[in-house]
mmCIF file of C-alpha atoms in Angstrom:
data_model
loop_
_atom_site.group_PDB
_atom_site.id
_atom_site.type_symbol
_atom_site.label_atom_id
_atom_site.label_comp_id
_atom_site.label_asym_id
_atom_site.label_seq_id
_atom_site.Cartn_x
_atom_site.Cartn_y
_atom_site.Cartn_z
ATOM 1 C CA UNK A 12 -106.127 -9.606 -23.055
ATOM 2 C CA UNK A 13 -107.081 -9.404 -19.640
ATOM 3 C CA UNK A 14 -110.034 -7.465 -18.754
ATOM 4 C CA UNK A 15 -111.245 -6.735 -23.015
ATOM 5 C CA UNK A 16 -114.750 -8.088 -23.605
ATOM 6 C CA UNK A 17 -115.478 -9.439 -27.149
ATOM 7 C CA UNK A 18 -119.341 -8.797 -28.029
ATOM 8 C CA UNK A 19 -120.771 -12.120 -28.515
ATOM 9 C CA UNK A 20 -122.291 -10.397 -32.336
ATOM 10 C CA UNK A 21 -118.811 -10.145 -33.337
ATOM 11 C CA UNK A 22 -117.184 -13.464 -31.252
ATOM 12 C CA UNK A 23 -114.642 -14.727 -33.678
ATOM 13 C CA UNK A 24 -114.555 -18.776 -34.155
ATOM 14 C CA UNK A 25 -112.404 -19.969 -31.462
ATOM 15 C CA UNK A 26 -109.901 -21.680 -33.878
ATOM 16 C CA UNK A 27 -109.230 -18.126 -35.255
ATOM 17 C CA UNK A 28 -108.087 -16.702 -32.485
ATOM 18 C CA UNK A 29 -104.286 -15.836 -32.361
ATOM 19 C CA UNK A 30 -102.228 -18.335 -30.418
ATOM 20 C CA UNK A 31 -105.237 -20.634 -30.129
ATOM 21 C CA UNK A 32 -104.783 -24.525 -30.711
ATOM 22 C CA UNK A 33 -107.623 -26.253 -32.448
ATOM 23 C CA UNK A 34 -106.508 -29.684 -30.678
ATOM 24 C CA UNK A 35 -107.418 -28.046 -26.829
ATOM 25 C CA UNK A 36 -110.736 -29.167 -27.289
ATOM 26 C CA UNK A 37 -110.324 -32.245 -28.872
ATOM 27 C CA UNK A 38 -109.297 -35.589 -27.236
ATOM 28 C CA UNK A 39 -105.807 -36.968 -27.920
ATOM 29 C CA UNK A 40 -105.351 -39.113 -31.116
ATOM 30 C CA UNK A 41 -104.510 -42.345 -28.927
ATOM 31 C CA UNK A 42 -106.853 -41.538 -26.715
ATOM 32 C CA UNK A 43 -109.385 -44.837 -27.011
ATOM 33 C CA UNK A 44 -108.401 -47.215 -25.331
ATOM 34 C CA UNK A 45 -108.422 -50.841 -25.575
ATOM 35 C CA UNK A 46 -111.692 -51.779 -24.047
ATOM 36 C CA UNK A 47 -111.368 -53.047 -20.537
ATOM 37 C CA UNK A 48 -112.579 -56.153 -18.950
ATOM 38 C CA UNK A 49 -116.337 -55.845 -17.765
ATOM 39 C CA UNK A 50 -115.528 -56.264 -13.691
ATOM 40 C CA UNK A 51 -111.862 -56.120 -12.443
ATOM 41 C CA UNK A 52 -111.490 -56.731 -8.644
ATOM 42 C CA UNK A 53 -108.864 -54.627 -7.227
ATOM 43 C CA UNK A 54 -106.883 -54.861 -3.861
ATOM 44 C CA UNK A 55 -105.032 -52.272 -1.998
ATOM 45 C CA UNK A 56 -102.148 -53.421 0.379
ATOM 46 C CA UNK A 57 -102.286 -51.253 3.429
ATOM 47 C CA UNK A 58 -98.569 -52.816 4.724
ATOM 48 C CA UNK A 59 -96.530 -52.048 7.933
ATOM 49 C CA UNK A 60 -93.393 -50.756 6.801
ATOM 50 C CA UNK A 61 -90.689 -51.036 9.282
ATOM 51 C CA UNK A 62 -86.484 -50.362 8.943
ATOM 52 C CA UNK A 63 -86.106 -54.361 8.170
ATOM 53 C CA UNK A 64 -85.827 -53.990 4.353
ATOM 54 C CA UNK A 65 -86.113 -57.862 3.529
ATOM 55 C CA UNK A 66 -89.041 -58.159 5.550
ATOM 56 C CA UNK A 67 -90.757 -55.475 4.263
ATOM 57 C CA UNK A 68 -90.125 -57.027 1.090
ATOM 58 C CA UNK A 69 -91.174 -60.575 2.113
ATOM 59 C CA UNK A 70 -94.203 -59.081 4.002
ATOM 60 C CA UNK A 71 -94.838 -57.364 0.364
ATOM 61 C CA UNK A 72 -94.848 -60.587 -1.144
ATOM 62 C CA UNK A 73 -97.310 -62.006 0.694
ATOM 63 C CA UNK A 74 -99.745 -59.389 0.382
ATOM 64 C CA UNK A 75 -99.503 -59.646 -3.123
ATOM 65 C CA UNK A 76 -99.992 -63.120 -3.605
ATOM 66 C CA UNK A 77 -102.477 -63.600 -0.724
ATOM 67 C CA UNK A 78 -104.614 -60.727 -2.752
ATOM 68 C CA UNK A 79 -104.462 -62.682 -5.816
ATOM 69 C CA UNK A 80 -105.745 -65.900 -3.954
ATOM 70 C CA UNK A 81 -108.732 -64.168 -3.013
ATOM 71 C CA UNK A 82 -109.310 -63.276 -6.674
ATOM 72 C CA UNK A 83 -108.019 -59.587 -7.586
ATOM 73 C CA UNK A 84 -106.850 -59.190 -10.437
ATOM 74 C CA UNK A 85 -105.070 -55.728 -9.725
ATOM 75 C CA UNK A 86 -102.795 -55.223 -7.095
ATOM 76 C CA UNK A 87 -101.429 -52.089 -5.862
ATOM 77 C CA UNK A 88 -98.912 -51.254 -2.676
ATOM 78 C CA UNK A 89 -98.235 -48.250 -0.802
ATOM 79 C CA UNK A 90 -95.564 -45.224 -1.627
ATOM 80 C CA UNK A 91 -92.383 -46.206 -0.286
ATOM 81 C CA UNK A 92 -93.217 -49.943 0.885
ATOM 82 C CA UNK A 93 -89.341 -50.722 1.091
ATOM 83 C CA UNK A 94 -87.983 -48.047 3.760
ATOM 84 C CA UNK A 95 -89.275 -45.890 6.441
ATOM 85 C CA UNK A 96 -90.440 -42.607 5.077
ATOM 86 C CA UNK A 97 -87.632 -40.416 6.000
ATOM 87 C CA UNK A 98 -85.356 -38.487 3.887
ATOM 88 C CA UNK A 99 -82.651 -40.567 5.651
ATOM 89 C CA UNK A 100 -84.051 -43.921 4.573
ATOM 90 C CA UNK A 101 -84.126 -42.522 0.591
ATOM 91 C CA UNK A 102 -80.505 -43.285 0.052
ATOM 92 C CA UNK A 103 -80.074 -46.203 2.014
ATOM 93 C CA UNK A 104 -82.934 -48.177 0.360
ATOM 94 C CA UNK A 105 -82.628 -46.997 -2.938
ATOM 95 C CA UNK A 106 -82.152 -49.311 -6.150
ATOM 96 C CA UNK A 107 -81.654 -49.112 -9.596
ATOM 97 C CA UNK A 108 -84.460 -49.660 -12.160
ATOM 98 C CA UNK A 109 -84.033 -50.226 -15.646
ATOM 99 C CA UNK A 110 -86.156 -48.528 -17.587
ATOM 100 C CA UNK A 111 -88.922 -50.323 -19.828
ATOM 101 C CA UNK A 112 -87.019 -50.536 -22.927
ATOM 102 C CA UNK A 113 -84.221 -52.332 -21.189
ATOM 103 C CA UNK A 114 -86.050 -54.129 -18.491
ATOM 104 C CA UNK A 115 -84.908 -57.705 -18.634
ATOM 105 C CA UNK A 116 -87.245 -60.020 -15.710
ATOM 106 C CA UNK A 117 -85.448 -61.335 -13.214
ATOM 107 C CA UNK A 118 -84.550 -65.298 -12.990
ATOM 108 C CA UNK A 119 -84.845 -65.328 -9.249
ATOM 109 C CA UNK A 120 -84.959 -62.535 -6.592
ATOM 110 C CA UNK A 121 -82.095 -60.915 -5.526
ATOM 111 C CA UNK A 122 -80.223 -61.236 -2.319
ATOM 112 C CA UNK A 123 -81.391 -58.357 -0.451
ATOM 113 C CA UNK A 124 -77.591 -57.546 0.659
ATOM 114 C CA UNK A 125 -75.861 -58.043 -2.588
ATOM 115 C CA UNK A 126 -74.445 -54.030 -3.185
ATOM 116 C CA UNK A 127 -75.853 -54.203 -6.850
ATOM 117 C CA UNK A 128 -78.791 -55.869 -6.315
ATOM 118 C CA UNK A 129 -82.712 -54.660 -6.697
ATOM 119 C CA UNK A 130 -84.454 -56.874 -5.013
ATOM 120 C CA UNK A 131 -87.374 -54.602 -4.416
ATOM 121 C CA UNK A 132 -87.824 -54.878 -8.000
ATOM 122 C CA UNK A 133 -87.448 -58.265 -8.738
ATOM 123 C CA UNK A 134 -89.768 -59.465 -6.245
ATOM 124 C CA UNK A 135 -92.178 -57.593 -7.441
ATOM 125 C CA UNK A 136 -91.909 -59.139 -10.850
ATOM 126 C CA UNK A 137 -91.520 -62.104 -9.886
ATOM 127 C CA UNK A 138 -94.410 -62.125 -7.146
ATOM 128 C CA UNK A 139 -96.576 -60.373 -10.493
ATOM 129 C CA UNK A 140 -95.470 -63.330 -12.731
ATOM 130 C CA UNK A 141 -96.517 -65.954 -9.719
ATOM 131 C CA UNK A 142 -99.840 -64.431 -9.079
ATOM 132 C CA UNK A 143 -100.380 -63.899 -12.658
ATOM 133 C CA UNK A 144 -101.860 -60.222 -11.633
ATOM 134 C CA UNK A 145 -101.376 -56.553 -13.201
ATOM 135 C CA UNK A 146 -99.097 -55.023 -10.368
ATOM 136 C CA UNK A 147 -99.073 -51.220 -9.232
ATOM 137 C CA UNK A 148 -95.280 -51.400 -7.200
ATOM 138 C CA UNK A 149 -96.433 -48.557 -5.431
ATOM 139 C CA UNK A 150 -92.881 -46.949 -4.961
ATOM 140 C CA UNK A 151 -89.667 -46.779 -3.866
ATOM 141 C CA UNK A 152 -86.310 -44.910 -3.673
ATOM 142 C CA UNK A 153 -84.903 -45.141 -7.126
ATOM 143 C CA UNK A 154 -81.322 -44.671 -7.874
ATOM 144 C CA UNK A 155 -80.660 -43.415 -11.415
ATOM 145 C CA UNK A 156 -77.519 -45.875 -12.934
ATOM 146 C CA UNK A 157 -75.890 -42.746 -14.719
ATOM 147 C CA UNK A 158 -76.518 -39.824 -12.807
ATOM 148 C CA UNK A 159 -76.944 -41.138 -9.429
ATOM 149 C CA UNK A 160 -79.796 -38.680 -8.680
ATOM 150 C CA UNK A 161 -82.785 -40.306 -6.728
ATOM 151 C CA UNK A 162 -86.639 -40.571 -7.472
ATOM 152 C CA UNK A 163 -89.560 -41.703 -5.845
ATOM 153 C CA UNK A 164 -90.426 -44.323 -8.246
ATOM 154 C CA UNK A 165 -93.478 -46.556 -9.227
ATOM 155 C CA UNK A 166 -93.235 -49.414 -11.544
ATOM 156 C CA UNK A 167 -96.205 -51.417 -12.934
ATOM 157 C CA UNK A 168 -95.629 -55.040 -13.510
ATOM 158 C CA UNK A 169 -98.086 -57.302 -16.230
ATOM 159 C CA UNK A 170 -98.790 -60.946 -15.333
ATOM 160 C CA UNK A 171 -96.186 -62.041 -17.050
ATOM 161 C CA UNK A 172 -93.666 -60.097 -14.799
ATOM 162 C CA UNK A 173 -92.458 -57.927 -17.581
ATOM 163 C CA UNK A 174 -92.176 -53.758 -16.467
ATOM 164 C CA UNK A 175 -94.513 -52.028 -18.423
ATOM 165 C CA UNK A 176 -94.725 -48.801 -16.855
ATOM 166 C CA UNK A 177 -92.092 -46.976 -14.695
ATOM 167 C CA UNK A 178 -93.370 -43.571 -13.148
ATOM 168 C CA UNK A 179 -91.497 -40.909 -11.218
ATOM 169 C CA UNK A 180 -93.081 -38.922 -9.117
ATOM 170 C CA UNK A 181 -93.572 -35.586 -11.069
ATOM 171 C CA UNK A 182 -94.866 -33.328 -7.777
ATOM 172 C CA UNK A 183 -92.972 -33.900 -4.148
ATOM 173 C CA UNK A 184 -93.617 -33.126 -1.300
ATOM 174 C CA UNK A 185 -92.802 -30.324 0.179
ATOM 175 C CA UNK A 186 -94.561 -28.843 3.409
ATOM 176 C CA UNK A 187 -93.952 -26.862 6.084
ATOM 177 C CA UNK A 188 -96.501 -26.364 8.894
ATOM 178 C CA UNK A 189 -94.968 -24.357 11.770
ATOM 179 C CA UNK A 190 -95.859 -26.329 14.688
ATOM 180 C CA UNK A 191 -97.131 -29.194 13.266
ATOM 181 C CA UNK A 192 -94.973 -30.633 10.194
ATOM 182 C CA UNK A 193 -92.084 -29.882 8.034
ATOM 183 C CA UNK A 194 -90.900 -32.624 5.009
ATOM 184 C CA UNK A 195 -89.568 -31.520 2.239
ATOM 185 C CA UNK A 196 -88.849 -34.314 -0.714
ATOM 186 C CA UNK A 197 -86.577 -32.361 -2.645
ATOM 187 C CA UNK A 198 -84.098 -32.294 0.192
ATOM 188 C CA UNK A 199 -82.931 -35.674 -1.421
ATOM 189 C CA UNK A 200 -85.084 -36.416 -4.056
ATOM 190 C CA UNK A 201 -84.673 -35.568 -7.954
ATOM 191 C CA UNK A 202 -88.637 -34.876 -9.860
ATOM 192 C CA UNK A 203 -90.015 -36.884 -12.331
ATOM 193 C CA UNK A 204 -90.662 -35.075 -15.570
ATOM 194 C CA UNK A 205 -93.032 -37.039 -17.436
ATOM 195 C CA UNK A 206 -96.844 -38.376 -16.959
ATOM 196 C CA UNK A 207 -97.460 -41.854 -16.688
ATOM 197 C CA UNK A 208 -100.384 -43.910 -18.517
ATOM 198 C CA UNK A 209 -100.473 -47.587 -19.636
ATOM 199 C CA UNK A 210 -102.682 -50.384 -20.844
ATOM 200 C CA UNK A 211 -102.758 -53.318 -19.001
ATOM 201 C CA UNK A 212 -105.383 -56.241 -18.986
ATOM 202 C CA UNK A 213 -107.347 -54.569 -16.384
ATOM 203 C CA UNK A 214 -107.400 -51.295 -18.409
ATOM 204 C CA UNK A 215 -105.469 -48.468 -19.435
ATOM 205 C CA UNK A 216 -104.244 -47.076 -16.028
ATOM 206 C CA UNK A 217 -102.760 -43.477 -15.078
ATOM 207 C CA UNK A 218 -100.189 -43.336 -12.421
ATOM 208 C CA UNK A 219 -99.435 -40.746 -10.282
ATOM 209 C CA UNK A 220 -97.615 -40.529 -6.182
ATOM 210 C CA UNK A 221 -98.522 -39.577 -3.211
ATOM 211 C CA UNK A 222 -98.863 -35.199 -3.914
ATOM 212 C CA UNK A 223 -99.344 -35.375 -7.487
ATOM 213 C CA UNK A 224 -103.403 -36.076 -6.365
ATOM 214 C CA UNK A 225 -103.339 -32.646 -5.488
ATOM 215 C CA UNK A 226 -103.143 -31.571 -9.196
ATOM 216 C CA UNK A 227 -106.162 -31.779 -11.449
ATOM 217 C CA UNK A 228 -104.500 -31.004 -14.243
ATOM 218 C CA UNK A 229 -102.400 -34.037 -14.532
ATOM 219 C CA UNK A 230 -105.455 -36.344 -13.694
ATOM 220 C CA UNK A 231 -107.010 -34.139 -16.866
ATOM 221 C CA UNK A 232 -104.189 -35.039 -18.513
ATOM 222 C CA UNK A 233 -104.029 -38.723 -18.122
ATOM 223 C CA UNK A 234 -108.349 -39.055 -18.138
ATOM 224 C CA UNK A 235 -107.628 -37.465 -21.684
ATOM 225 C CA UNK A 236 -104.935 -39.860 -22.925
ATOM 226 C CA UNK A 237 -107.777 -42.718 -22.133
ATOM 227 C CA UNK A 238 -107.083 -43.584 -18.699
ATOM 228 C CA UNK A 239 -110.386 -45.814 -16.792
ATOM 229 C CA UNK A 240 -108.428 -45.752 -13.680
ATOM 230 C CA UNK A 241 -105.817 -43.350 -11.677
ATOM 231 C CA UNK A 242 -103.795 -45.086 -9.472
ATOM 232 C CA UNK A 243 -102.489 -43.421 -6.216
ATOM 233 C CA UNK A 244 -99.931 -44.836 -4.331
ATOM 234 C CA UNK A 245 -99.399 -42.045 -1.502
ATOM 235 C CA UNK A 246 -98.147 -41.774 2.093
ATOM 236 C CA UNK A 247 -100.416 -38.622 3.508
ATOM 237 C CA UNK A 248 -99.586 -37.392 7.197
ATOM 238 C CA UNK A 249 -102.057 -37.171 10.404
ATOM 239 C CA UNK A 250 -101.913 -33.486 9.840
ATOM 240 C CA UNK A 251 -102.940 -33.395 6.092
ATOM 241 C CA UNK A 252 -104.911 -37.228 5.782
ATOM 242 C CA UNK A 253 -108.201 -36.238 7.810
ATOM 243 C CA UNK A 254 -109.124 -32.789 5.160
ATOM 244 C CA UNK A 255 -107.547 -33.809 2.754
ATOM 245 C CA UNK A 256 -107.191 -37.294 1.229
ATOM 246 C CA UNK A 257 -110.547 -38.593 0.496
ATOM 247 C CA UNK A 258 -111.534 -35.029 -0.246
ATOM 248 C CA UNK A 259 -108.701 -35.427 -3.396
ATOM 249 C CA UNK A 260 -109.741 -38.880 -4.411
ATOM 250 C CA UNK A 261 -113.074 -38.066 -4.778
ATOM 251 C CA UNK A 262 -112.658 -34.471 -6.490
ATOM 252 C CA UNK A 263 -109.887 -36.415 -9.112
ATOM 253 C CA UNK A 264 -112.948 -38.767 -9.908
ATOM 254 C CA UNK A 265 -115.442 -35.912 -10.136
ATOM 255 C CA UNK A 266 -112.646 -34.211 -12.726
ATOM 256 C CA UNK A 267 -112.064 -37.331 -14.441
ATOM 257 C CA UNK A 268 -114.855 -39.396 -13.976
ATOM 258 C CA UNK A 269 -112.382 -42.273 -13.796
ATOM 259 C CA UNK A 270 -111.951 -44.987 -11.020
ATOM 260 C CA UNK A 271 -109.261 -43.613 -8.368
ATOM 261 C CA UNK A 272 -107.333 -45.729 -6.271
ATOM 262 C CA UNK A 273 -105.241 -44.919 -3.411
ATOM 263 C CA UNK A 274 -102.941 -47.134 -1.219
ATOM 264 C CA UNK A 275 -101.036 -45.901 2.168
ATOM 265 C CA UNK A 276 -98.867 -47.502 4.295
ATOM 266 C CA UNK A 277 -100.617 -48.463 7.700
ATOM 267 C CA UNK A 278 -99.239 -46.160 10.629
ATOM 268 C CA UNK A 279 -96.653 -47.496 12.591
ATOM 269 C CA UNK A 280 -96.244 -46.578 16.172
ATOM 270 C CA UNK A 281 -92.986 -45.156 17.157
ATOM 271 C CA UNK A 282 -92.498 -44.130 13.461
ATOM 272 C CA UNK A 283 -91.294 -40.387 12.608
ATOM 273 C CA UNK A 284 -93.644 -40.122 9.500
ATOM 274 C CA UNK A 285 -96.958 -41.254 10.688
ATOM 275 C CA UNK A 286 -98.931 -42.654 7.754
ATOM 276 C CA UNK A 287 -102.985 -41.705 7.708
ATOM 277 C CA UNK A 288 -103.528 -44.840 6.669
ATOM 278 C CA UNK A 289 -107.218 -44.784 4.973
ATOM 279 C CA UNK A 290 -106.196 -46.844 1.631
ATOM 280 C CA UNK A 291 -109.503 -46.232 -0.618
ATOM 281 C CA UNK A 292 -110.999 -47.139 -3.742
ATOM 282 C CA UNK A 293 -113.503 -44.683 -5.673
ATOM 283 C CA UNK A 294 -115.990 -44.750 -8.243
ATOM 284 C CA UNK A 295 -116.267 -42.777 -11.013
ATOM 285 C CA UNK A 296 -119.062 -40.841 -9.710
ATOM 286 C CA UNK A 297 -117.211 -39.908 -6.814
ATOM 287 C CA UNK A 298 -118.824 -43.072 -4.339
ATOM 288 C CA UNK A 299 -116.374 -44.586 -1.642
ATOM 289 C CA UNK A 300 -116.463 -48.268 -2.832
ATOM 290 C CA UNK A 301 -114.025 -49.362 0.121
ATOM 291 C CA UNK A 302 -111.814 -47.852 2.103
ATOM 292 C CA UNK A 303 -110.160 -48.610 5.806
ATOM 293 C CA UNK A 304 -108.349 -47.496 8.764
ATOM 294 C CA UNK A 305 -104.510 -46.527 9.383
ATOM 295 C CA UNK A 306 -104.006 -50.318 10.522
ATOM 296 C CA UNK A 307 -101.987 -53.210 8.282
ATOM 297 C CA UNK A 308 -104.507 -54.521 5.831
ATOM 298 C CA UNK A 309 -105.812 -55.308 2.483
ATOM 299 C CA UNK A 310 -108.755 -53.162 1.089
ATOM 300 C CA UNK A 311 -110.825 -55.083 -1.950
ATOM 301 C CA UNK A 312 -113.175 -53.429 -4.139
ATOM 302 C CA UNK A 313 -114.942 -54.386 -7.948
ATOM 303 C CA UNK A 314 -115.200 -51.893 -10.302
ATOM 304 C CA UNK A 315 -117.807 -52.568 -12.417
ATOM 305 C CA UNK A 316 -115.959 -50.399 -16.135
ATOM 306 C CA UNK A 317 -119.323 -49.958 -17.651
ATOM 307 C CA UNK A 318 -119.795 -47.199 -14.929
ATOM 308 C CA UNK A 319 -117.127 -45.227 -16.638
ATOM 309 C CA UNK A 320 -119.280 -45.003 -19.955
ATOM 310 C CA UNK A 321 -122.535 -44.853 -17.907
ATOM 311 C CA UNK A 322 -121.604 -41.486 -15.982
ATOM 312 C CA UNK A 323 -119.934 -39.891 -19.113
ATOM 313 C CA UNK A 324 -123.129 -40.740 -21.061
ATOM 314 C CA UNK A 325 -125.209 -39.182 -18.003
ATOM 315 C CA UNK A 326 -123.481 -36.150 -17.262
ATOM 316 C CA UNK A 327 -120.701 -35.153 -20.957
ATOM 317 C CA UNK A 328 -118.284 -33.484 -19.508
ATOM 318 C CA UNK A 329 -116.121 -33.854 -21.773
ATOM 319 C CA UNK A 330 -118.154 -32.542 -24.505
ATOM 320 C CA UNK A 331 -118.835 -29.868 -22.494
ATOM 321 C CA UNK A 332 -115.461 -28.392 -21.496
ATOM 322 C CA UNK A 333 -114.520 -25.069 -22.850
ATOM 323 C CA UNK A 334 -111.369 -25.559 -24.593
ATOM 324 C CA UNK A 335 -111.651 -22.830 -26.148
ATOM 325 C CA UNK A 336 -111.611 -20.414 -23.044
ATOM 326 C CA UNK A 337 -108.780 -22.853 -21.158
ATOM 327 C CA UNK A 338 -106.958 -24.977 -22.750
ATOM 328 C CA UNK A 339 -105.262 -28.503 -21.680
ATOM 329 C CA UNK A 340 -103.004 -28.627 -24.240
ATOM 330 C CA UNK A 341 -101.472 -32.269 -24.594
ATOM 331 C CA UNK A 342 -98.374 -32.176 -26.116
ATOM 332 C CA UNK A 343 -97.981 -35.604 -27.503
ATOM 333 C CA UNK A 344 -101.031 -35.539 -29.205
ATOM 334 C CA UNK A 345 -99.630 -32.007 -30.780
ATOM 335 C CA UNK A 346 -96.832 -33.704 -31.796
ATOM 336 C CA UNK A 347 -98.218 -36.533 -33.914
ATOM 337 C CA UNK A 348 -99.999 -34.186 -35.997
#
């Protein structure tokens, strides 16, 4: 009905209108969540990622548990901490994940050269289990057991080591910058088709890669299923980093106002992908709570959950959206009515 004008006199109730959906403006069914502990202390691993799988994976390990000796209690690594970013490296590095239903922990970690090993994977469970921390895997090359396709894959990991949360990224990258960049994902990599949002101890958490911060409406999406904090493992270039990633952080936590995190790898020189670096954690009204240069290191921040509640209560947002003009339509919660 582009370009009629209803008179406001004769404005039918938005409900009535044809094709509308009642649920667009209200919140999911499942959409409280489990309240969250008061103060969780989070830290991002800003690792140097080199060709040497196992010692990318042993340097992973150390981050992780040398994070949870200085108290976090939520531990999140960069995309594609396993491998060089290169569409070469994808297929080389890849494993297989189970998926949640059929994960199954890991007795010990695997040797990094058996052929049908994962030992990505199981040290991260394992390290999770050790440190006794919830565990953002940030991601790596995923080989699919049945159809051999390939993802960019995150898996989240309780205290207990057990997978609770496997994402794939939903958005890739694809650029093309005459001059100064061209990487395109889908060259070798297979899209996720499904959002990703899970309670943990430290909160429910929504979990997206890398380019899906550049979409609000899956932050929207996952704020509205109950998500306190979006997680953001990502690998942004020199060319895009300096406009662009706090500038998305910050806007997905004025959307949202949820926590967002973000975690890069540090830039390596030499490397053909060079990693901006910048890993950052941001507050629900938008603040830069910590952040740090392109260089190898750990980035710690609290954040304080009541600030969640405190900002919604100040400025309702979500009582304010217009559903009923554009609509967010969440399918699940259409589907369990």
């Amino acid at each position: 009905r582009r370009g009629s004008v209803v008179p406001a006199a004769a404005s039918p109730s938005p409900d009535a209108l044809p094709g509308r959906i009642p649920a667009a403006r209200v919140p999911a069914p499942d959409r409280t969540a489990p309240a969250p502990p008061s103060r969780v202390k989070v830290a991002l691993c800003q690792l140097a990622v080199g060709a040497d799988k196992p010692a990318n994976i042993a340097g992973a390990r150390e981050a992780i548990l040398d994070a949870a000796r200085d108290g976090a209690a939520l531990v999140v690594l960069p995309e594609m901490w396993n491998c060089p970013y290169a569409n070469e490296s994808f297929p080389a590095y890849a494993e297989v994940v189970a998926s949640v239903e059929d994960w199954t922990a890991p007795e010990s970690e695997s040797e990094p050269d058996s052929e049908s090993a994962s030992p990505s994977v199981a040290m991260l469970s394992n390290a999770a289990k050790e440190a006794g921390v919830v565990l953002v895997g940030g991601s790596i090359p995923e080989r699919c057991a049945t159809t051999g396709a390939l993802y960019n894959t995150c898996c989240v990991f309780s205290g207990d080591g057990s997978l609770v949360a496997k994402h794939r990224k939903t958005h890739l990258f694809d650029l093309d910058i005459p001059g100064e960049i061209s990487f395109k994902e889908s060259d070798t990599l297979t899209q996720g088709e499904s959002l990703t949002v899970v309670d943990t101890a430290v909160g429910r958490l929504g979990v997206g890669i890398c380019f899906d911060v550049r979409f609000p409406e899956m932050a929207l999406a996952m704020a509205n299923r109950g998500a306190h904090v979006l997680v953001y493992p990502g690998a942004f270039n020199t060319v895009t980093g300096p406009l662009h990633w706090e500038l998305l952080q910050r806007a997905r936590a004025v959307d949202t106002q949820c926590f967002v995190l973000t975690c890069s790898p540090a830039r390596m020189e030499g490397a053909s992908y060079q990693a901006w670096g910048h890993s950052t954690a941001v507050g629900p009204f938008a603040e830069i709570l910590a952040t740090a240069d392109e260089r190898p290191t750990t980035v710690t921040a609290t954040m304080e959950m009541e600030d969640i509640a405190r900002r919604r209560r100040n400025m309702p947002l979500e009582h304010q959206r217009r559903g009923d003009l554009y609509a967010l339509h969440d399918l699940d919660a259409e589907t369990e009515k």
